[in-house]
Amino acid sequence: MIHYLAKITDWLGRHMFFIVLSALFIGFITPVVDSPALRTVVVGSFAYMTFVTALGTSLKEFLRVLKKPFVPIWILVLIHVASPLIAWLTGFILFPQEPYTRLGYLVGASTPIGVTSVIWTSLAQGNVSIALVAVTLDTFIVPVMLPFFFKIVIGQALQIDYMQMMVQLLLMITIPSILGMALHDYSSGILTPVTKTVTNFISKIAFFIVIFINAAIIGPDITWDLSTLKIVLTTMFLVIGGFMTGFLGSYVFKNRSKETTLAIVYCVGLRNASFGMVLALSFFPPSVAVPITMFMLFQQPFAAVIPYLFRHAAKRGQAS
């Protein structure tokens, strides 16, 4: 039984693209009413996935990265300087007469690192320690940085419950990460192959649930007509541009490894679009939320493609 479960888990790990697409499709066609209980399921699923991911990461390695956080700090520069600038220029050029659409792209590009960046970094066998440190630093920087950013850009200070957001991120990322890494370092013999197989299989199910719930919640907000086609295409290229910004940004480090590059790519490319959508709907007209909704649509499928691209590049390198 465990042998077959291990095979299924391995197959799921190598075909995350299909899992993401199926979760999105089922979510879009399944009406789900947003509720605190549903949000609790999402937070709990994220916390479990983070915990399982951290089981394969050393706490000592995490602390080593934290002591010399050059890569995570560079990730934050790419996220909070380069990405908003690219989004602003794109909106200015393509939507000169649509200020709310431009603002939507700017808000979407200014949101924190998406917590799924840690999960995808792990699935793609990237450096999870770098991703965890980047998310942890961003958790504490955002409450200070975002109000200042919006005050300068839009001329008004937004009253946002950053403490609630910080607590939620601590519950989803920081606490389960520390527990998982501590268990990895100080529990020799407890994590048997059977335990790892079962926990990894359940984490894949949790991943499906998270994407399904988010798709089911945002589905009704998307109007599929010709008027949104330009926004859809622009958002798609901006999402690709986010991953490319991370990839090109990794060239700053001459001795970068594939694992480091993957961590940078996912941290820069995957943003907390859910937070961006809440931000947009709370303080701006509904049209501001449309581009951010599209970010949620495209981020996960493109994240699933990246491991295939890296494997293809590795094969071409070996062939030459």
PDB file of C-alpha atoms in Angstrom:
ATOM      1  CA  MET A   1       0.000   0.000   0.000  1.00  0.00           C
ATOM      2  CA  ILE A   2       2.744   2.439   0.992  1.00  0.00           C
ATOM      3  CA  HIS A   3       4.678   1.472  -2.141  1.00  0.00           C
ATOM      4  CA  TYR A   4       1.769   2.505  -4.377  1.00  0.00           C
ATOM      5  CA  LEU A   5       1.182   5.659  -2.331  1.00  0.00           C
ATOM      6  CA  ALA A   6       4.843   6.582  -2.801  1.00  0.00           C
ATOM      7  CA  LYS A   7       4.493   6.094  -6.573  1.00  0.00           C
ATOM      8  CA  ILE A   8       1.375   8.271  -6.668  1.00  0.00           C
ATOM      9  CA  THR A   9       3.069  10.969  -4.582  1.00  0.00           C
ATOM     10  CA  ASP A  10       6.116  10.926  -6.841  1.00  0.00           C
ATOM     11  CA  TRP A  11       3.895  11.191  -9.945  1.00  0.00           C
ATOM     12  CA  LEU A  12       1.980  14.100  -8.427  1.00  0.00           C
ATOM     13  CA  GLY A  13       5.255  15.846  -7.620  1.00  0.00           C
ATOM     14  CA  ARG A  14       6.362  15.569 -11.260  1.00  0.00           C
ATOM     15  CA  HIS A  15       2.989  16.637 -12.704  1.00  0.00           C
ATOM     16  CA  MET A  16       1.975  19.591 -10.550  1.00  0.00           C
ATOM     17  CA  PHE A  17       0.923  21.499 -13.666  1.00  0.00           C
ATOM     18  CA  PHE A  18      -2.061  19.179 -14.177  1.00  0.00           C
ATOM     19  CA  ILE A  19      -2.996  19.361 -10.505  1.00  0.00           C
ATOM     20  CA  VAL A  20      -2.991  23.154 -10.648  1.00  0.00           C
ATOM     21  CA  LEU A  21      -5.084  23.271 -13.830  1.00  0.00           C
ATOM     22  CA  SER A  22      -7.623  20.760 -12.523  1.00  0.00           C
ATOM     23  CA  ALA A  23      -7.925  22.631  -9.204  1.00  0.00           C
ATOM     24  CA  LEU A  24      -8.435  25.923 -11.049  1.00  0.00           C
ATOM     25  CA  PHE A  25     -10.990  24.450 -13.464  1.00  0.00           C
ATOM     26  CA  ILE A  26     -13.030  22.711 -10.751  1.00  0.00           C
ATOM     27  CA  GLY A  27     -12.840  25.842  -8.603  1.00  0.00           C
ATOM     28  CA  PHE A  28     -14.108  28.107 -11.378  1.00  0.00           C
ATOM     29  CA  ILE A  29     -17.146  25.908 -12.096  1.00  0.00           C
ATOM     30  CA  THR A  30     -17.953  25.191  -8.439  1.00  0.00           C
ATOM     31  CA  PRO A  31     -19.751  27.975  -6.570  1.00  0.00           C
ATOM     32  CA  VAL A  32     -18.327  28.424  -3.072  1.00  0.00           C
ATOM     33  CA  VAL A  33     -19.407  31.089  -0.596  1.00  0.00           C
ATOM     34  CA  ASP A  34     -16.474  32.788   1.103  1.00  0.00           C
ATOM     35  CA  SER A  35     -16.594  32.419   4.874  1.00  0.00           C
ATOM     36  CA  PRO A  36     -14.306  32.527   7.939  1.00  0.00           C
ATOM     37  CA  ALA A  37     -14.453  28.715   8.087  1.00  0.00           C
ATOM     38  CA  LEU A  38     -13.204  28.489   4.506  1.00  0.00           C
ATOM     39  CA  ARG A  39     -10.376  30.906   5.258  1.00  0.00           C
ATOM     40  CA  THR A  40      -9.450  28.792   8.274  1.00  0.00           C
ATOM     41  CA  VAL A  41      -9.200  25.743   6.004  1.00  0.00           C
ATOM     42  CA  VAL A  42      -6.858  27.674   3.687  1.00  0.00           C
ATOM     43  CA  VAL A  43      -4.656  28.870   6.562  1.00  0.00           C
ATOM     44  CA  GLY A  44      -4.574  25.383   8.087  1.00  0.00           C
ATOM     45  CA  SER A  45      -3.723  23.763   4.742  1.00  0.00           C
ATOM     46  CA  PHE A  46      -0.932  26.279   4.145  1.00  0.00           C
ATOM     47  CA  ALA A  47       0.443  25.728   7.636  1.00  0.00           C
ATOM     48  CA  TYR A  48       0.485  21.962   7.087  1.00  0.00           C
ATOM     49  CA  MET A  49       2.198  22.277   3.682  1.00  0.00           C
ATOM     50  CA  THR A  50       4.801  24.623   5.141  1.00  0.00           C
ATOM     51  CA  PHE A  51       5.414  22.242   8.038  1.00  0.00           C
ATOM     52  CA  VAL A  52       5.906  19.260   5.692  1.00  0.00           C
ATOM     53  CA  THR A  53       8.187  21.344   3.462  1.00  0.00           C
ATOM     54  CA  ALA A  54      10.265  22.412   6.474  1.00  0.00           C
ATOM     55  CA  LEU A  55      10.703  18.758   7.505  1.00  0.00           C
ATOM     56  CA  GLY A  56      13.206  18.500   4.660  1.00  0.00           C
ATOM     57  CA  THR A  57      15.050  21.687   5.634  1.00  0.00           C
ATOM     58  CA  SER A  58      17.746  22.151   8.260  1.00  0.00           C
ATOM     59  CA  LEU A  59      17.206  24.787  10.946  1.00  0.00           C
ATOM     60  CA  LYS A  60      20.974  25.296  11.006  1.00  0.00           C
ATOM     61  CA  GLU A  61      20.936  26.066   7.262  1.00  0.00           C
ATOM     62  CA  PHE A  62      18.041  28.497   7.782  1.00  0.00           C
ATOM     63  CA  LEU A  63      19.973  30.314  10.518  1.00  0.00           C
ATOM     64  CA  ARG A  64      23.085  30.359   8.326  1.00  0.00           C
ATOM     65  CA  VAL A  65      21.140  32.137   5.558  1.00  0.00           C
ATOM     66  CA  LEU A  66      19.556  34.466   8.120  1.00  0.00           C
ATOM     67  CA  LYS A  67      23.008  35.530   9.375  1.00  0.00           C
ATOM     68  CA  LYS A  68      24.086  36.490   5.831  1.00  0.00           C
ATOM     69  CA  PRO A  69      20.795  37.386   4.132  1.00  0.00           C
ATOM     70  CA  PHE A  70      22.258  38.855   0.943  1.00  0.00           C
ATOM     71  CA  VAL A  71      20.084  36.769  -1.384  1.00  0.00           C
ATOM     72  CA  PRO A  72      16.800  37.288   0.553  1.00  0.00           C
ATOM     73  CA  ILE A  73      17.443  41.053   0.766  1.00  0.00           C
ATOM     74  CA  TRP A  74      18.098  41.170  -2.984  1.00  0.00           C
ATOM     75  CA  ILE A  75      14.813  39.293  -3.482  1.00  0.00           C
ATOM     76  CA  LEU A  76      13.014  42.009  -1.483  1.00  0.00           C
ATOM     77  CA  VAL A  77      14.624  44.711  -3.643  1.00  0.00           C
ATOM     78  CA  LEU A  78      13.391  42.982  -6.800  1.00  0.00           C
ATOM     79  CA  ILE A  79       9.911  42.607  -5.292  1.00  0.00           C
ATOM     80  CA  HIS A  80       9.387  46.062  -3.834  1.00  0.00           C
ATOM     81  CA  VAL A  81      11.388  48.194  -6.289  1.00  0.00           C
ATOM     82  CA  ALA A  82      11.799  46.491  -9.673  1.00  0.00           C
ATOM     83  CA  SER A  83       8.382  44.801  -9.899  1.00  0.00           C
ATOM     84  CA  PRO A  84       6.257  47.892  -9.054  1.00  0.00           C
ATOM     85  CA  LEU A  85       8.316  49.951 -11.524  1.00  0.00           C
ATOM     86  CA  ILE A  86       7.718  47.404 -14.308  1.00  0.00           C
ATOM     87  CA  ALA A  87       3.990  47.248 -13.483  1.00  0.00           C
ATOM     88  CA  TRP A  88       3.685  51.041 -13.423  1.00  0.00           C
ATOM     89  CA  LEU A  89       5.449  51.446 -16.787  1.00  0.00           C
ATOM     90  CA  THR A  90       3.324  48.689 -18.344  1.00  0.00           C
ATOM     91  CA  GLY A  91       0.101  50.287 -17.126  1.00  0.00           C
ATOM     92  CA  PHE A  92       1.241  53.750 -18.225  1.00  0.00           C
ATOM     93  CA  ILE A  93       2.039  52.542 -21.757  1.00  0.00           C
ATOM     94  CA  LEU A  94      -0.877  50.148 -22.380  1.00  0.00           C
ATOM     95  CA  PHE A  95      -3.654  51.768 -20.330  1.00  0.00           C
ATOM     96  CA  PRO A  96      -3.020  55.546 -20.510  1.00  0.00           C
ATOM     97  CA  GLN A  97      -6.748  56.358 -20.237  1.00  0.00           C
ATOM     98  CA  GLU A  98      -7.589  53.796 -17.539  1.00  0.00           C
ATOM     99  CA  PRO A  99      -6.203  54.991 -14.181  1.00  0.00           C
ATOM    100  CA  TYR A 100      -7.972  52.277 -12.163  1.00  0.00           C
ATOM    101  CA  THR A 101      -6.464  49.510 -14.286  1.00  0.00           C
ATOM    102  CA  ARG A 102      -3.008  51.069 -13.890  1.00  0.00           C
ATOM    103  CA  LEU A 103      -3.560  51.300 -10.150  1.00  0.00           C
ATOM    104  CA  GLY A 104      -4.630  47.642 -10.079  1.00  0.00           C
ATOM    105  CA  TYR A 105      -1.352  46.552 -11.632  1.00  0.00           C
ATOM    106  CA  LEU A 106       0.608  48.753  -9.227  1.00  0.00           C
ATOM    107  CA  VAL A 107      -1.212  47.366  -6.184  1.00  0.00           C
ATOM    108  CA  GLY A 108      -0.754  43.798  -7.463  1.00  0.00           C
ATOM    109  CA  ALA A 109       2.986  44.310  -7.949  1.00  0.00           C
ATOM    110  CA  SER A 110       3.398  45.867  -4.495  1.00  0.00           C
ATOM    111  CA  THR A 111       1.971  42.988  -2.460  1.00  0.00           C
ATOM    112  CA  PRO A 112       4.155  40.717  -0.278  1.00  0.00           C
ATOM    113  CA  ILE A 113       5.736  37.436  -1.352  1.00  0.00           C
ATOM    114  CA  GLY A 114       3.130  34.729  -1.860  1.00  0.00           C
ATOM    115  CA  VAL A 115       3.337  31.973   0.722  1.00  0.00           C
ATOM    116  CA  THR A 116       3.109  29.397  -2.082  1.00  0.00           C
ATOM    117  CA  SER A 117       6.622  30.471  -3.131  1.00  0.00           C
ATOM    118  CA  VAL A 118       8.004  28.293  -0.334  1.00  0.00           C
ATOM    119  CA  ILE A 119       5.908  25.314  -1.437  1.00  0.00           C
ATOM    120  CA  TRP A 120       6.878  25.669  -5.100  1.00  0.00           C
ATOM    121  CA  THR A 121      10.554  26.155  -4.219  1.00  0.00           C
ATOM    122  CA  SER A 122      10.397  22.855  -2.353  1.00  0.00           C
ATOM    123  CA  LEU A 123       8.513  21.054  -5.145  1.00  0.00           C
ATOM    124  CA  ALA A 124      11.094  22.253  -7.695  1.00  0.00           C
ATOM    125  CA  GLN A 125      13.953  21.249  -5.354  1.00  0.00           C
ATOM    126  CA  GLY A 126      15.144  24.810  -4.861  1.00  0.00           C
ATOM    127  CA  ASN A 127      16.772  26.339  -1.791  1.00  0.00           C
ATOM    128  CA  VAL A 128      13.902  26.367   0.709  1.00  0.00           C
ATOM    129  CA  SER A 129      16.004  28.116   3.374  1.00  0.00           C
ATOM    130  CA  ILE A 130      16.401  31.189   1.155  1.00  0.00           C
ATOM    131  CA  ALA A 131      12.671  31.242   0.394  1.00  0.00           C
ATOM    132  CA  LEU A 132      11.758  30.900   4.073  1.00  0.00           C
ATOM    133  CA  VAL A 133      14.121  33.701   5.119  1.00  0.00           C
ATOM    134  CA  ALA A 134      12.790  35.974   2.340  1.00  0.00           C
ATOM    135  CA  VAL A 135       9.163  35.362   3.354  1.00  0.00           C
ATOM    136  CA  THR A 136      10.006  35.842   7.035  1.00  0.00           C
ATOM    137  CA  LEU A 137      11.798  39.163   6.407  1.00  0.00           C
ATOM    138  CA  ASP A 138       8.983  40.333   4.118  1.00  0.00           C
ATOM    139  CA  THR A 139       6.430  39.541   6.826  1.00  0.00           C
ATOM    140  CA  PHE A 140       8.017  42.135   9.098  1.00  0.00           C
ATOM    141  CA  ILE A 141       8.955  44.674   6.398  1.00  0.00           C
ATOM    142  CA  VAL A 142       5.564  44.975   4.661  1.00  0.00           C
ATOM    143  CA  PRO A 143       3.672  46.617   7.575  1.00  0.00           C
ATOM    144  CA  VAL A 144       6.256  49.425   7.541  1.00  0.00           C
ATOM    145  CA  MET A 145       6.880  49.632   3.797  1.00  0.00           C
ATOM    146  CA  LEU A 146       3.373  49.469   2.257  1.00  0.00           C
ATOM    147  CA  PRO A 147       1.790  52.467   4.043  1.00  0.00           C
ATOM    148  CA  PHE A 148       4.819  54.596   3.113  1.00  0.00           C
ATOM    149  CA  PHE A 149       4.657  53.344  -0.494  1.00  0.00           C
ATOM    150  CA  PHE A 150       0.959  54.152  -0.967  1.00  0.00           C
ATOM    151  CA  LYS A 151       1.354  57.536   0.722  1.00  0.00           C
ATOM    152  CA  ILE A 152       3.970  58.502  -1.883  1.00  0.00           C
ATOM    153  CA  VAL A 153       2.326  56.911  -4.943  1.00  0.00           C
ATOM    154  CA  ILE A 154      -1.371  57.638  -4.349  1.00  0.00           C
ATOM    155  CA  GLY A 155      -1.091  60.451  -1.856  1.00  0.00           C
ATOM    156  CA  GLN A 156      -3.082  58.781   0.890  1.00  0.00           C
ATOM    157  CA  ALA A 157      -2.288  56.545   3.837  1.00  0.00           C
ATOM    158  CA  LEU A 158      -4.311  53.316   3.907  1.00  0.00           C
ATOM    159  CA  GLN A 159      -5.637  52.064   7.226  1.00  0.00           C
ATOM    160  CA  ILE A 160      -4.883  48.350   6.921  1.00  0.00           C
ATOM    161  CA  ASP A 161      -4.871  45.755   9.685  1.00  0.00           C
ATOM    162  CA  TYR A 162      -1.244  44.766   9.137  1.00  0.00           C
ATOM    163  CA  MET A 163      -1.088  43.130  12.554  1.00  0.00           C
ATOM    164  CA  GLN A 164      -3.761  40.629  11.505  1.00  0.00           C
ATOM    165  CA  MET A 165      -1.888  39.980   8.260  1.00  0.00           C
ATOM    166  CA  MET A 166       1.374  39.486  10.160  1.00  0.00           C
ATOM    167  CA  VAL A 167      -0.249  37.057  12.607  1.00  0.00           C
ATOM    168  CA  GLN A 168      -1.753  35.098   9.708  1.00  0.00           C
ATOM    169  CA  LEU A 169       1.618  34.870   7.939  1.00  0.00           C
ATOM    170  CA  LEU A 170       3.286  33.805  11.180  1.00  0.00           C
ATOM    171  CA  LEU A 171       0.697  31.022  11.538  1.00  0.00           C
ATOM    172  CA  MET A 172       1.036  29.927   7.904  1.00  0.00           C
ATOM    173  CA  ILE A 173       4.799  30.232   7.455  1.00  0.00           C
ATOM    174  CA  THR A 174       7.038  31.137  10.385  1.00  0.00           C
ATOM    175  CA  ILE A 175       5.740  28.913  13.200  1.00  0.00           C
ATOM    176  CA  PRO A 176       5.199  25.707  11.155  1.00  0.00           C
ATOM    177  CA  SER A 177       8.579  26.301   9.458  1.00  0.00           C
ATOM    178  CA  ILE A 178      10.461  26.514  12.749  1.00  0.00           C
ATOM    179  CA  LEU A 179       8.644  23.430  14.089  1.00  0.00           C
ATOM    180  CA  GLY A 180       9.380  21.443  10.926  1.00  0.00           C
ATOM    181  CA  MET A 181      13.047  22.445  10.761  1.00  0.00           C
ATOM    182  CA  ALA A 182      13.538  21.724  14.461  1.00  0.00           C
ATOM    183  CA  LEU A 183      11.971  18.291  13.983  1.00  0.00           C
ATOM    184  CA  HIS A 184      14.295  17.724  11.015  1.00  0.00           C
ATOM    185  CA  ASP A 185      17.402  18.493  13.087  1.00  0.00           C
ATOM    186  CA  TYR A 186      16.522  16.976  16.440  1.00  0.00           C
ATOM    187  CA  SER A 187      14.329  13.935  15.766  1.00  0.00           C
ATOM    188  CA  SER A 188      16.587  11.240  14.380  1.00  0.00           C
ATOM    189  CA  GLY A 189      14.605   8.112  13.511  1.00  0.00           C
ATOM    190  CA  ILE A 190      11.133   9.615  13.840  1.00  0.00           C
ATOM    191  CA  LEU A 191      10.769  10.595  10.184  1.00  0.00           C
ATOM    192  CA  THR A 192      10.648   7.147   8.576  1.00  0.00           C
ATOM    193  CA  PRO A 193      10.135   6.676   4.809  1.00  0.00           C
ATOM    194  CA  VAL A 194       6.537   5.650   5.537  1.00  0.00           C
ATOM    195  CA  THR A 195       5.911   8.845   7.514  1.00  0.00           C
ATOM    196  CA  LYS A 196       7.453  10.988   4.773  1.00  0.00           C
ATOM    197  CA  THR A 197       5.354   9.293   2.080  1.00  0.00           C
ATOM    198  CA  VAL A 198       2.089   9.813   3.955  1.00  0.00           C
ATOM    199  CA  THR A 199       2.816  13.425   4.947  1.00  0.00           C
ATOM    200  CA  ASN A 200       3.922  14.331   1.404  1.00  0.00           C
ATOM    201  CA  PHE A 201       0.802  12.761  -0.109  1.00  0.00           C
ATOM    202  CA  ILE A 202      -1.469  14.694   2.257  1.00  0.00           C
ATOM    203  CA  SER A 203       0.431  17.907   1.462  1.00  0.00           C
ATOM    204  CA  LYS A 204      -0.367  17.435  -2.253  1.00  0.00           C
ATOM    205  CA  ILE A 205      -4.059  17.132  -1.356  1.00  0.00           C
ATOM    206  CA  ALA A 206      -3.783  20.265   0.804  1.00  0.00           C
ATOM    207  CA  PHE A 207      -2.169  22.102  -2.124  1.00  0.00           C
ATOM    208  CA  PHE A 208      -5.077  21.121  -4.388  1.00  0.00           C
ATOM    209  CA  ILE A 209      -7.571  22.313  -1.751  1.00  0.00           C
ATOM    210  CA  VAL A 210      -5.885  25.718  -1.393  1.00  0.00           C
ATOM    211  CA  ILE A 211      -5.888  26.411  -5.142  1.00  0.00           C
ATOM    212  CA  PHE A 212      -9.447  25.071  -5.517  1.00  0.00           C
ATOM    213  CA  ILE A 213     -10.808  27.317  -2.747  1.00  0.00           C
ATOM    214  CA  ASN A 214      -9.068  30.429  -4.100  1.00  0.00           C
ATOM    215  CA  ALA A 215     -10.314  29.704  -7.634  1.00  0.00           C
ATOM    216  CA  ALA A 216     -13.859  29.119  -6.375  1.00  0.00           C
ATOM    217  CA  ILE A 217     -13.803  32.425  -4.486  1.00  0.00           C
ATOM    218  CA  ILE A 218     -12.442  34.601  -7.315  1.00  0.00           C
ATOM    219  CA  GLY A 219     -14.345  32.838 -10.128  1.00  0.00           C
ATOM    220  CA  PRO A 220     -17.518  34.945  -9.828  1.00  0.00           C
ATOM    221  CA  ASP A 221     -15.456  38.169  -9.984  1.00  0.00           C
ATOM    222  CA  ILE A 222     -14.136  37.397 -13.478  1.00  0.00           C
ATOM    223  CA  THR A 223     -16.240  38.498 -16.446  1.00  0.00           C
ATOM    224  CA  TRP A 224     -15.127  36.605 -19.516  1.00  0.00           C
ATOM    225  CA  ASP A 225     -15.745  38.970 -22.449  1.00  0.00           C
ATOM    226  CA  LEU A 226     -13.728  40.855 -25.073  1.00  0.00           C
ATOM    227  CA  SER A 227     -13.372  43.916 -22.859  1.00  0.00           C
ATOM    228  CA  THR A 228     -11.180  41.965 -20.445  1.00  0.00           C
ATOM    229  CA  LEU A 229      -9.032  40.336 -23.144  1.00  0.00           C
ATOM    230  CA  LYS A 230      -6.433  43.124 -23.109  1.00  0.00           C
ATOM    231  CA  ILE A 231      -6.194  42.950 -19.309  1.00  0.00           C
ATOM    232  CA  VAL A 232      -5.939  39.149 -19.453  1.00  0.00           C
ATOM    233  CA  LEU A 233      -3.067  39.217 -21.966  1.00  0.00           C
ATOM    234  CA  THR A 234      -1.253  42.069 -20.200  1.00  0.00           C
ATOM    235  CA  THR A 235      -1.535  40.312 -16.852  1.00  0.00           C
ATOM    236  CA  MET A 236      -0.286  37.065 -18.351  1.00  0.00           C
ATOM    237  CA  PHE A 237       2.848  38.779 -19.668  1.00  0.00           C
ATOM    238  CA  LEU A 238       3.354  40.626 -16.366  1.00  0.00           C
ATOM    239  CA  VAL A 239       3.214  37.335 -14.470  1.00  0.00           C
ATOM    240  CA  ILE A 240       5.764  35.873 -16.885  1.00  0.00           C
ATOM    241  CA  GLY A 241       7.763  39.087 -16.442  1.00  0.00           C
ATOM    242  CA  GLY A 242       7.742  38.595 -12.676  1.00  0.00           C
ATOM    243  CA  PHE A 243       9.336  35.170 -12.982  1.00  0.00           C
ATOM    244  CA  MET A 244      11.785  36.540 -15.584  1.00  0.00           C
ATOM    245  CA  THR A 245      12.713  39.407 -13.238  1.00  0.00           C
ATOM    246  CA  GLY A 246      13.632  36.829 -10.616  1.00  0.00           C
ATOM    247  CA  PHE A 247      15.587  34.733 -13.116  1.00  0.00           C
ATOM    248  CA  LEU A 248      17.542  37.676 -14.552  1.00  0.00           C
ATOM    249  CA  GLY A 249      18.016  39.091 -11.056  1.00  0.00           C
ATOM    250  CA  SER A 250      19.737  35.875  -9.998  1.00  0.00           C
ATOM    251  CA  TYR A 251      22.634  36.726 -12.343  1.00  0.00           C
ATOM    252  CA  VAL A 252      23.813  39.267  -9.764  1.00  0.00           C
ATOM    253  CA  PHE A 253      25.285  36.287  -7.921  1.00  0.00           C
ATOM    254  CA  LYS A 254      28.149  34.888 -10.002  1.00  0.00           C
ATOM    255  CA  ASN A 255      28.331  31.546  -8.210  1.00  0.00           C
ATOM    256  CA  ARG A 256      24.575  31.053  -8.014  1.00  0.00           C
ATOM    257  CA  SER A 257      23.305  27.491  -8.034  1.00  0.00           C
ATOM    258  CA  LYS A 258      20.157  26.098  -9.614  1.00  0.00           C
ATOM    259  CA  GLU A 259      18.646  25.833  -6.131  1.00  0.00           C
ATOM    260  CA  THR A 260      19.306  29.520  -5.391  1.00  0.00           C
ATOM    261  CA  THR A 261      17.949  30.583  -8.784  1.00  0.00           C
ATOM    262  CA  LEU A 262      14.724  28.642  -8.240  1.00  0.00           C
ATOM    263  CA  ALA A 263      14.207  30.270  -4.841  1.00  0.00           C
ATOM    264  CA  ILE A 264      14.678  33.751  -6.331  1.00  0.00           C
ATOM    265  CA  VAL A 265      12.413  33.003  -9.307  1.00  0.00           C
ATOM    266  CA  TYR A 266       9.545  31.757  -7.163  1.00  0.00           C
ATOM    267  CA  CYS A 267       9.838  34.446  -4.483  1.00  0.00           C
ATOM    268  CA  VAL A 268       9.822  37.258  -7.047  1.00  0.00           C
ATOM    269  CA  GLY A 269       7.255  35.663  -9.355  1.00  0.00           C
ATOM    270  CA  LEU A 270       4.675  34.515  -6.805  1.00  0.00           C
ATOM    271  CA  ARG A 271       2.916  37.319  -4.963  1.00  0.00           C
ATOM    272  CA  ASN A 272       0.197  37.409  -2.324  1.00  0.00           C
ATOM    273  CA  ALA A 273      -2.575  38.254  -4.800  1.00  0.00           C
ATOM    274  CA  SER A 274      -5.263  37.405  -2.242  1.00  0.00           C
ATOM    275  CA  PHE A 275      -3.983  40.202  -0.010  1.00  0.00           C
ATOM    276  CA  GLY A 276      -3.771  42.509  -3.037  1.00  0.00           C
ATOM    277  CA  MET A 277      -7.389  41.777  -3.950  1.00  0.00           C
ATOM    278  CA  VAL A 278      -8.576  42.471  -0.393  1.00  0.00           C
ATOM    279  CA  LEU A 279      -6.548  45.696  -0.433  1.00  0.00           C
ATOM    280  CA  ALA A 280      -8.072  46.783  -3.745  1.00  0.00           C
ATOM    281  CA  LEU A 281     -11.668  45.970  -2.791  1.00  0.00           C
ATOM    282  CA  SER A 282     -11.312  47.646   0.608  1.00  0.00           C
ATOM    283  CA  PHE A 283      -9.900  51.000  -0.499  1.00  0.00           C
ATOM    284  CA  PHE A 284     -10.510  51.437  -4.236  1.00  0.00           C
ATOM    285  CA  PRO A 285     -13.273  51.007  -6.855  1.00  0.00           C
ATOM    286  CA  PRO A 286     -13.979  47.356  -7.893  1.00  0.00           C
ATOM    287  CA  SER A 287     -12.288  47.843 -11.285  1.00  0.00           C
ATOM    288  CA  VAL A 288      -8.930  48.136  -9.492  1.00  0.00           C
ATOM    289  CA  ALA A 289      -9.306  44.507  -8.360  1.00  0.00           C
ATOM    290  CA  VAL A 290      -9.739  43.095 -11.899  1.00  0.00           C
ATOM    291  CA  PRO A 291      -6.012  42.937 -12.841  1.00  0.00           C
ATOM    292  CA  ILE A 292      -5.201  41.495  -9.402  1.00  0.00           C
ATOM    293  CA  THR A 293      -7.815  38.781  -9.914  1.00  0.00           C
ATOM    294  CA  MET A 294      -6.063  37.897 -13.163  1.00  0.00           C
ATOM    295  CA  PHE A 295      -2.770  37.638 -11.267  1.00  0.00           C
ATOM    296  CA  MET A 296      -4.384  34.918  -9.153  1.00  0.00           C
ATOM    297  CA  LEU A 297      -5.490  33.133 -12.313  1.00  0.00           C
ATOM    298  CA  PHE A 298      -2.062  32.966 -13.978  1.00  0.00           C
ATOM    299  CA  GLN A 299       0.479  32.666 -11.146  1.00  0.00           C
ATOM    300  CA  GLN A 300      -0.027  29.009 -10.239  1.00  0.00           C
ATOM    301  CA  PRO A 301      -0.112  27.539 -13.793  1.00  0.00           C
ATOM    302  CA  PHE A 302       3.088  29.365 -14.734  1.00  0.00           C
ATOM    303  CA  ALA A 303       4.687  28.328 -11.444  1.00  0.00           C
ATOM    304  CA  ALA A 304       3.948  24.728 -12.408  1.00  0.00           C
ATOM    305  CA  VAL A 305       5.696  25.174 -15.778  1.00  0.00           C
ATOM    306  CA  ILE A 306       9.012  26.402 -14.323  1.00  0.00           C
ATOM    307  CA  PRO A 307      10.345  22.976 -13.194  1.00  0.00           C
ATOM    308  CA  TYR A 308       9.752  21.671 -16.733  1.00  0.00           C
ATOM    309  CA  LEU A 309      11.730  24.598 -18.174  1.00  0.00           C
ATOM    310  CA  PHE A 310      14.654  23.996 -15.817  1.00  0.00           C
ATOM    311  CA  ARG A 311      14.674  20.259 -16.600  1.00  0.00           C
ATOM    312  CA  HIS A 312      14.565  21.004 -20.333  1.00  0.00           C
ATOM    313  CA  ALA A 313      17.457  23.469 -20.002  1.00  0.00           C
ATOM    314  CA  ALA A 314      19.459  20.892 -18.024  1.00  0.00           C
ATOM    315  CA  LYS A 315      18.891  18.242 -20.716  1.00  0.00           C
ATOM    316  CA  ARG A 316      19.979  20.648 -23.455  1.00  0.00           C
ATOM    317  CA  GLY A 317      23.087  21.493 -21.439  1.00  0.00           C
ATOM    318  CA  GLN A 318      23.955  17.804 -21.093  1.00  0.00           C
ATOM    319  CA  ALA A 319      23.329  17.169 -24.799  1.00  0.00           C
ATOM    320  CA  SER A 320      25.674  19.957 -25.840  1.00  0.00           C
TER     321      SER A 320
END
